[in-house]
């Protein structure tokens, strides 16, 4: 009979006695007396609400006037806490994006249960509206993300939306809690750009500061390098200087990576606000990729080699490492400089896009005002104020057009400049502001018919102005394409001449390097000048991609090694250097041809490359396991039988085939070219394993190298997947069928499957390895089923 329940819970008591009862009462500790309702000769019922703690007892009298003993029972009223609700995100007053979506993150909790989540809002001082988000909630905790869609609400720049949420609990009292109120404002295009441009300015200043530090570091390093070249050994102070310098460069690398992340956030803001064209956003995406490539794999390798060489007693080792690091620093500084130029160049497109966006917003505001003016119930004073807002917008547009003109180049953008000047003159002749002023005056005097005539004239002029700005934006983009196409064509012609001269020089080489040295130096200087002219067009880097830069650096490095080798009176390896130079020039020409083709819409896709890398990763794992089994068969003697040698050569062909697949990707797929250094290292390792297997060489070092190849393939796949996810690209049809795949390897599949799953080492693999193993085993099962 002891009762414990939430406050305001209704309790029903059913009482049954062993004798016929004449009187039945309930007595509460507060002094309240209640009469029980008879349900039978000896049974009764009573209902009451629990309001507070206390006690009760039942008084019963039977037909013989016998009374029941007083037995007191307790009543415990459990308090019900008020539910809690918060808007975690944005959790502050903010601006509404141009997509008209306000993402909310709502959290709520109650000790009993939750129900009926609602969103309340009102625009400016208008009556509030209610949106029912969730009616029934199966938990006492709520963590919900909700997109507040404001696209159906008529808003003009400057409007404020006040919003809050409310939720009830499932207790008998049905208590309701409300969140804090927040305000979101629908901003003008000018406000959106002001916020983003300010962030862009700060990031540009940081990037410029990083470049200046890089220049100082290069100067310091060059001074140290010249001093150390005079020495035959390094002392403690020398090593300390170089270590400090390497640490400074490492800090610069980290600053650049942080800058790339911040720049991605800036791109996301532009994308969320729909403040830039898709074409410009794609260019900004490529700039972000370039930022990530500034601290290249070659630079990191050069830094690591220099660190390792500091412990060497051989002066040639650390001198060579210092020389390589010097060129890597130059490359780092050059890429920084190119990125800064690109950011400045893209400001023209942003400024033109901003002008167009202001014009489009002004035209849309005017069209909506025209519709509301036709409504007889509209408030004319409010309409007049909105017409004034549009006049202010026109003034803002005129100022932006002047700023955009100042950013344009007098020579490269001459056609756009002339069109811009003609537009501004036309705006003065059209007297657009006069139409807007007349409309405002007529609205204030309640002459809506006359106001509509002025408004129609204004809308027509705005429509014409927006169309002309759109044409100018296309002209600016076309000018960029023409400039890039011209410099690519010019560079291809120059490199073809150098390729021809290089081939003729190599064929004339008869043993004395000094007979061809003048031609080699001239070619080297000519290629350098060609590259300088090519890079002088800032936007060219967006088209070339890292593959061309990688091949160009290798070509120049081959020249430097050739000159160094001749200086040391070497002759034996000269043909190798000459071949590498010839190959490098031809690859640069091919890269430029491919870049031109990609500008016309060619090139591979992320999804295709990712699937190809996944397929190769599966094949490499199969080869790894086959090679491991072959090593175990060799046993302690470490020799291969005839059958084992045949198997090793077949594995060698398969490894070489994978290398050829990667080479093909680097030549034809722009997405693969973004990972040139990493994929080239994989190719070299695959070819090394193939050569050893062809010669019957197999040891644990090769097994370890195969594991590293698999790891790099996984890293490359994850890198592509990351870009694919962040840009939310659509899936593309895979061209894996065009890849040559290794032959089926004749192994005992059942045994291999059981061994992999039962091996305790399996659990120690990274998650990516485990997923790859499971996928591999699934494919094996399919093959076994087909054979059976």
Short mmCIF file of C-alpha atoms in Angstrom, two decimals, residues 181-474:
data_model
loop_
_atom_site.label_atom_id
_atom_site.label_comp_id
_atom_site.label_asym_id
_atom_site.label_seq_id
_atom_site.Cartn_x
_atom_site.Cartn_y
_atom_site.Cartn_z
CA UNK A 181 15.92 33.32 -28.48
CA UNK A 182 18.31 34.05 -31.33
CA UNK A 183 18.19 36.32 -34.31
CA UNK A 184 19.31 35.57 -37.87
CA UNK A 185 19.51 38.42 -40.33
CA UNK A 186 19.16 38.19 -44.08
CA UNK A 187 22.24 40.11 -45.23
CA UNK A 188 22.87 41.99 -48.41
CA UNK A 189 25.44 40.77 -50.93
CA UNK A 190 27.71 43.60 -49.81
CA UNK A 191 27.66 42.36 -46.22
CA UNK A 192 28.42 38.78 -47.25
CA UNK A 193 31.37 39.84 -49.38
CA UNK A 194 32.64 42.22 -46.73
CA UNK A 195 32.88 39.42 -44.17
CA UNK A 196 34.51 36.97 -46.57
CA UNK A 197 36.85 39.52 -48.13
CA UNK A 198 38.08 40.51 -44.69
CA UNK A 199 38.96 36.90 -43.93
CA UNK A 200 40.59 36.60 -47.34
CA UNK A 201 42.69 39.70 -46.67
CA UNK A 202 43.92 38.30 -43.36
CA UNK A 203 44.84 34.98 -44.96
CA UNK A 204 46.67 36.73 -47.79
CA UNK A 205 48.68 38.75 -45.28
CA UNK A 206 49.65 35.56 -43.43
CA UNK A 207 50.67 33.94 -46.71
CA UNK A 208 52.74 36.99 -47.64
CA UNK A 209 54.40 36.92 -44.22
CA UNK A 210 55.22 33.22 -44.72
CA UNK A 211 56.82 34.05 -48.08
CA UNK A 212 58.97 36.74 -46.47
CA UNK A 213 60.12 34.29 -43.81
CA UNK A 214 60.91 31.81 -46.57
CA UNK A 215 63.08 34.38 -48.33
CA UNK A 216 64.96 35.13 -45.12
CA UNK A 217 65.45 31.43 -44.49
CA UNK A 218 66.83 30.92 -48.04
CA UNK A 219 69.31 33.75 -47.56
CA UNK A 220 70.46 32.39 -44.21
CA UNK A 221 70.79 28.91 -45.64
CA UNK A 222 72.77 30.09 -48.66
CA UNK A 223 75.20 31.89 -46.40
CA UNK A 224 75.65 28.77 -44.25
CA UNK A 225 75.98 26.55 -47.33
CA UNK A 226 78.74 28.67 -48.87
CA UNK A 227 80.69 28.59 -45.63
CA UNK A 228 80.31 24.83 -45.21
CA UNK A 229 81.41 24.05 -48.77
CA UNK A 230 84.87 25.21 -47.74
CA UNK A 231 85.01 22.59 -44.98
CA UNK A 232 85.72 18.88 -45.10
CA UNK A 233 83.79 18.06 -41.93
CA UNK A 234 80.98 19.45 -39.83
CA UNK A 235 81.45 20.48 -36.21
CA UNK A 236 78.78 20.65 -33.52
CA UNK A 237 77.96 24.30 -34.21
CA UNK A 238 77.51 23.61 -37.94
CA UNK A 239 75.08 20.79 -37.24
CA UNK A 240 73.22 22.96 -34.74
CA UNK A 241 72.81 25.75 -37.31
CA UNK A 242 71.44 23.35 -39.90
CA UNK A 243 69.10 21.69 -37.38
CA UNK A 244 67.71 25.09 -36.38
CA UNK A 245 67.18 25.98 -40.01
CA UNK A 246 65.42 22.68 -40.71
CA UNK A 247 63.14 23.28 -37.73
CA UNK A 248 62.24 26.73 -39.07
CA UNK A 249 61.39 25.20 -42.43
CA UNK A 250 59.28 22.57 -40.70
CA UNK A 251 57.34 25.36 -38.98
CA UNK A 252 56.76 27.04 -42.35
CA UNK A 253 55.48 23.73 -43.73
CA UNK A 254 52.99 23.48 -40.88
CA UNK A 255 51.91 27.12 -41.39
CA UNK A 256 51.19 26.39 -45.05
CA UNK A 257 49.12 23.30 -44.23
CA UNK A 258 47.14 25.34 -41.68
CA UNK A 259 46.67 28.01 -44.33
CA UNK A 260 45.29 25.38 -46.75
CA UNK A 261 42.76 24.30 -44.11
CA UNK A 262 41.73 27.90 -43.45
CA UNK A 263 41.41 28.53 -47.17
CA UNK A 264 39.08 25.54 -47.43
CA UNK A 265 36.87 27.15 -44.78
CA UNK A 266 36.85 30.34 -46.86
CA UNK A 267 35.80 28.36 -49.94
CA UNK A 268 33.02 26.75 -47.91
CA UNK A 269 31.72 30.19 -46.93
CA UNK A 270 31.65 31.29 -50.56
CA UNK A 271 29.91 28.06 -51.51
CA UNK A 272 27.34 28.26 -48.69
CA UNK A 273 26.49 31.86 -49.60
CA UNK A 274 26.41 31.11 -53.33
CA UNK A 275 28.51 34.25 -53.69
CA UNK A 276 30.78 32.99 -56.48
CA UNK A 277 30.31 31.17 -59.75
CA UNK A 278 31.01 27.44 -59.82
CA UNK A 279 33.94 28.06 -62.16
CA UNK A 280 35.59 30.47 -59.72
CA UNK A 281 34.97 28.09 -56.83
CA UNK A 282 36.69 25.30 -58.77
CA UNK A 283 39.69 27.57 -59.31
CA UNK A 284 39.80 28.30 -55.58
CA UNK A 285 39.66 24.55 -54.93
CA UNK A 286 42.72 24.14 -57.15
CA UNK A 287 44.51 26.95 -55.31
CA UNK A 288 43.84 25.09 -52.07
CA UNK A 289 45.33 21.95 -53.65
CA UNK A 290 48.39 24.00 -54.65
CA UNK A 291 48.76 25.20 -51.08
CA UNK A 292 48.79 21.60 -49.93
CA UNK A 293 51.49 20.84 -52.53
CA UNK A 294 53.80 23.71 -51.52
CA UNK A 295 55.38 21.57 -48.81
CA UNK A 296 55.93 18.85 -51.39
CA UNK A 297 57.07 15.28 -50.91
CA UNK A 298 60.40 16.22 -52.55
CA UNK A 299 60.97 18.97 -49.98
CA UNK A 300 60.18 16.65 -47.08
CA UNK A 301 62.53 14.01 -48.51
CA UNK A 302 65.29 16.60 -49.00
CA UNK A 303 64.87 17.71 -45.38
CA UNK A 304 65.05 14.12 -44.14
CA UNK A 305 68.15 13.37 -46.24
CA UNK A 306 69.86 16.49 -44.96
CA UNK A 307 69.12 15.50 -41.36
CA UNK A 308 70.53 12.03 -41.97
CA UNK A 309 73.62 13.37 -43.75
CA UNK A 310 74.60 15.50 -40.73
CA UNK A 311 75.78 12.31 -39.05
CA UNK A 312 77.92 11.29 -42.04
CA UNK A 313 81.68 11.79 -42.06
CA UNK A 314 81.72 11.76 -45.86
CA UNK A 315 81.71 15.40 -47.02
CA UNK A 316 80.25 14.49 -50.42
CA UNK A 317 77.18 13.01 -48.71
CA UNK A 318 76.19 16.13 -46.80
CA UNK A 319 77.24 18.45 -49.63
CA UNK A 320 74.96 16.59 -52.02
CA UNK A 321 72.13 16.70 -49.44
CA UNK A 322 72.65 20.43 -48.93
CA UNK A 323 72.57 21.05 -52.66
CA UNK A 324 69.30 19.13 -53.05
CA UNK A 325 67.78 20.99 -50.12
CA UNK A 326 68.78 24.33 -51.69
CA UNK A 327 66.79 23.58 -54.83
CA UNK A 328 63.85 22.36 -52.73
CA UNK A 329 63.85 25.67 -50.85
CA UNK A 330 63.79 27.53 -54.17
CA UNK A 331 60.87 25.40 -55.29
CA UNK A 332 59.05 26.07 -52.00
CA UNK A 333 59.54 29.82 -52.37
CA UNK A 334 58.51 29.75 -56.03
CA UNK A 335 55.28 27.89 -55.27
CA UNK A 336 54.50 30.35 -52.48
CA UNK A 337 55.06 33.24 -54.88
CA UNK A 338 52.84 31.62 -57.52
CA UNK A 339 50.07 31.03 -54.99
CA UNK A 340 50.16 34.67 -53.86
CA UNK A 341 49.96 35.79 -57.51
CA UNK A 342 47.02 33.45 -58.06
CA UNK A 343 45.16 34.88 -55.08
CA UNK A 344 45.66 38.39 -56.45
CA UNK A 345 44.60 37.30 -59.93
CA UNK A 346 41.40 35.66 -58.75
CA UNK A 347 40.36 38.86 -56.97
CA UNK A 348 39.36 40.24 -60.39
CA UNK A 349 36.90 37.42 -60.88
CA UNK A 350 35.59 37.85 -57.35
CA UNK A 351 35.11 41.58 -57.88
CA UNK A 352 33.27 41.01 -61.16
CA UNK A 353 31.12 38.33 -59.53
CA UNK A 354 30.33 40.69 -56.66
CA UNK A 355 29.19 43.38 -59.10
CA UNK A 356 26.95 40.87 -60.86
CA UNK A 357 25.53 39.58 -57.56
CA UNK A 358 24.68 43.12 -56.38
CA UNK A 359 22.94 43.85 -59.69
CA UNK A 360 20.96 40.59 -59.55
CA UNK A 361 19.92 41.20 -55.94
CA UNK A 362 18.83 44.74 -56.78
CA UNK A 363 16.79 43.48 -59.74
CA UNK A 364 15.13 40.80 -57.59
CA UNK A 365 14.30 43.33 -54.86
CA UNK A 366 12.75 45.64 -57.43
CA UNK A 367 10.64 42.88 -59.00
CA UNK A 368 9.29 41.84 -55.60
CA UNK A 369 8.54 45.45 -54.76
CA UNK A 370 6.64 45.80 -58.05
CA UNK A 371 4.43 42.86 -57.07
CA UNK A 372 3.73 44.24 -53.62
CA UNK A 373 2.95 47.70 -54.99
CA UNK A 374 0.15 46.14 -57.05
CA UNK A 375 -1.39 44.84 -53.81
CA UNK A 376 -3.93 47.41 -52.60
CA UNK A 377 -3.54 46.31 -48.95
CA UNK A 378 0.22 46.98 -48.78
CA UNK A 379 1.63 49.68 -46.52
CA UNK A 380 2.82 52.44 -48.89
CA UNK A 381 5.16 53.99 -46.34
CA UNK A 382 6.91 50.67 -45.92
CA UNK A 383 7.06 50.24 -49.71
CA UNK A 384 8.60 53.69 -50.03
CA UNK A 385 11.28 52.69 -47.51
CA UNK A 386 12.02 49.55 -49.51
CA UNK A 387 12.36 51.69 -52.66
CA UNK A 388 14.91 53.80 -50.78
CA UNK A 389 16.82 50.63 -49.89
CA UNK A 390 17.01 49.80 -53.60
CA UNK A 391 18.35 53.30 -54.35
CA UNK A 392 21.06 52.68 -51.73
CA UNK A 393 21.79 49.37 -53.46
CA UNK A 394 22.27 51.19 -56.78
CA UNK A 395 24.80 53.53 -55.15
CA UNK A 396 26.64 50.50 -53.76
CA UNK A 397 26.73 48.92 -57.23
CA UNK A 398 28.24 52.04 -58.79
CA UNK A 399 30.99 52.06 -56.16
CA UNK A 400 31.69 48.36 -56.72
CA UNK A 401 31.93 48.85 -60.50
CA UNK A 402 34.61 51.48 -59.94
CA UNK A 403 36.55 49.12 -57.66
CA UNK A 404 36.28 46.31 -60.20
CA UNK A 405 37.58 48.58 -62.98
CA UNK A 406 40.59 49.47 -60.85
CA UNK A 407 41.53 45.77 -60.54
CA UNK A 408 41.41 45.08 -64.28
CA UNK A 409 44.58 45.11 -66.38
CA UNK A 410 44.77 47.86 -68.97
CA UNK A 411 46.26 45.52 -71.60
CA UNK A 412 45.00 41.99 -70.83
CA UNK A 413 41.48 43.07 -69.87
CA UNK A 414 41.08 45.93 -72.32
CA UNK A 415 37.87 44.56 -73.85
CA UNK A 416 36.27 44.10 -70.43
CA UNK A 417 37.38 47.57 -69.34
CA UNK A 418 35.79 49.17 -72.39
CA UNK A 419 32.55 47.28 -71.75
CA UNK A 420 32.63 48.36 -68.09
CA UNK A 421 33.14 52.03 -69.00
CA UNK A 422 30.32 51.87 -71.56
CA UNK A 423 27.99 50.31 -68.95
CA UNK A 424 28.66 53.05 -66.39
CA UNK A 425 28.03 55.72 -69.03
CA UNK A 426 24.80 53.99 -70.01
CA UNK A 427 23.69 53.95 -66.37
CA UNK A 428 24.14 57.74 -66.24
CA UNK A 429 22.19 58.23 -69.49
CA UNK A 430 19.36 55.92 -68.42
CA UNK A 431 18.69 57.96 -65.25
CA UNK A 432 17.86 54.79 -63.29
CA UNK A 433 18.13 56.61 -59.98
CA UNK A 434 15.57 59.15 -61.19
CA UNK A 435 13.06 56.35 -61.88
CA UNK A 436 13.60 54.98 -58.38
CA UNK A 437 13.22 58.43 -56.84
CA UNK A 438 9.97 59.08 -58.71
CA UNK A 439 8.62 55.70 -57.58
CA UNK A 440 9.47 56.47 -53.98
CA UNK A 441 7.82 59.89 -54.13
CA UNK A 442 4.64 58.49 -55.71
CA UNK A 443 4.42 55.75 -53.07
CA UNK A 444 4.67 58.30 -50.29
CA UNK A 445 1.81 60.23 -51.96
CA UNK A 446 -0.25 57.01 -52.36
CA UNK A 447 -0.16 57.27 -56.16
CA UNK A 448 0.49 53.59 -56.78
CA UNK A 449 -0.37 53.65 -60.49
CA UNK A 450 2.33 56.23 -61.26
CA UNK A 451 4.74 54.40 -58.96
CA UNK A 452 4.22 51.20 -60.93
CA UNK A 453 5.09 52.92 -64.20
CA UNK A 454 8.42 54.14 -62.77
CA UNK A 455 9.07 50.73 -61.27
CA UNK A 456 8.52 48.96 -64.61
CA UNK A 457 11.01 51.31 -66.30
CA UNK A 458 13.53 50.66 -63.52
CA UNK A 459 13.13 46.87 -63.73
CA UNK A 460 13.73 46.90 -67.50
CA UNK A 461 16.93 48.95 -67.10
CA UNK A 462 18.14 46.68 -64.27
CA UNK A 463 17.54 43.58 -66.38
CA UNK A 464 19.65 45.03 -69.19
CA UNK A 465 22.40 46.01 -66.75
CA UNK A 466 22.53 42.52 -65.21
CA UNK A 467 22.76 40.90 -68.65
CA UNK A 468 25.70 43.12 -69.63
CA UNK A 469 27.55 42.36 -66.40
CA UNK A 470 27.04 38.65 -67.02
CA UNK A 471 28.58 39.07 -70.48
CA UNK A 472 31.57 40.87 -68.97
CA UNK A 473 32.09 38.04 -66.53
CA UNK A 474 32.18 35.57 -69.43
#
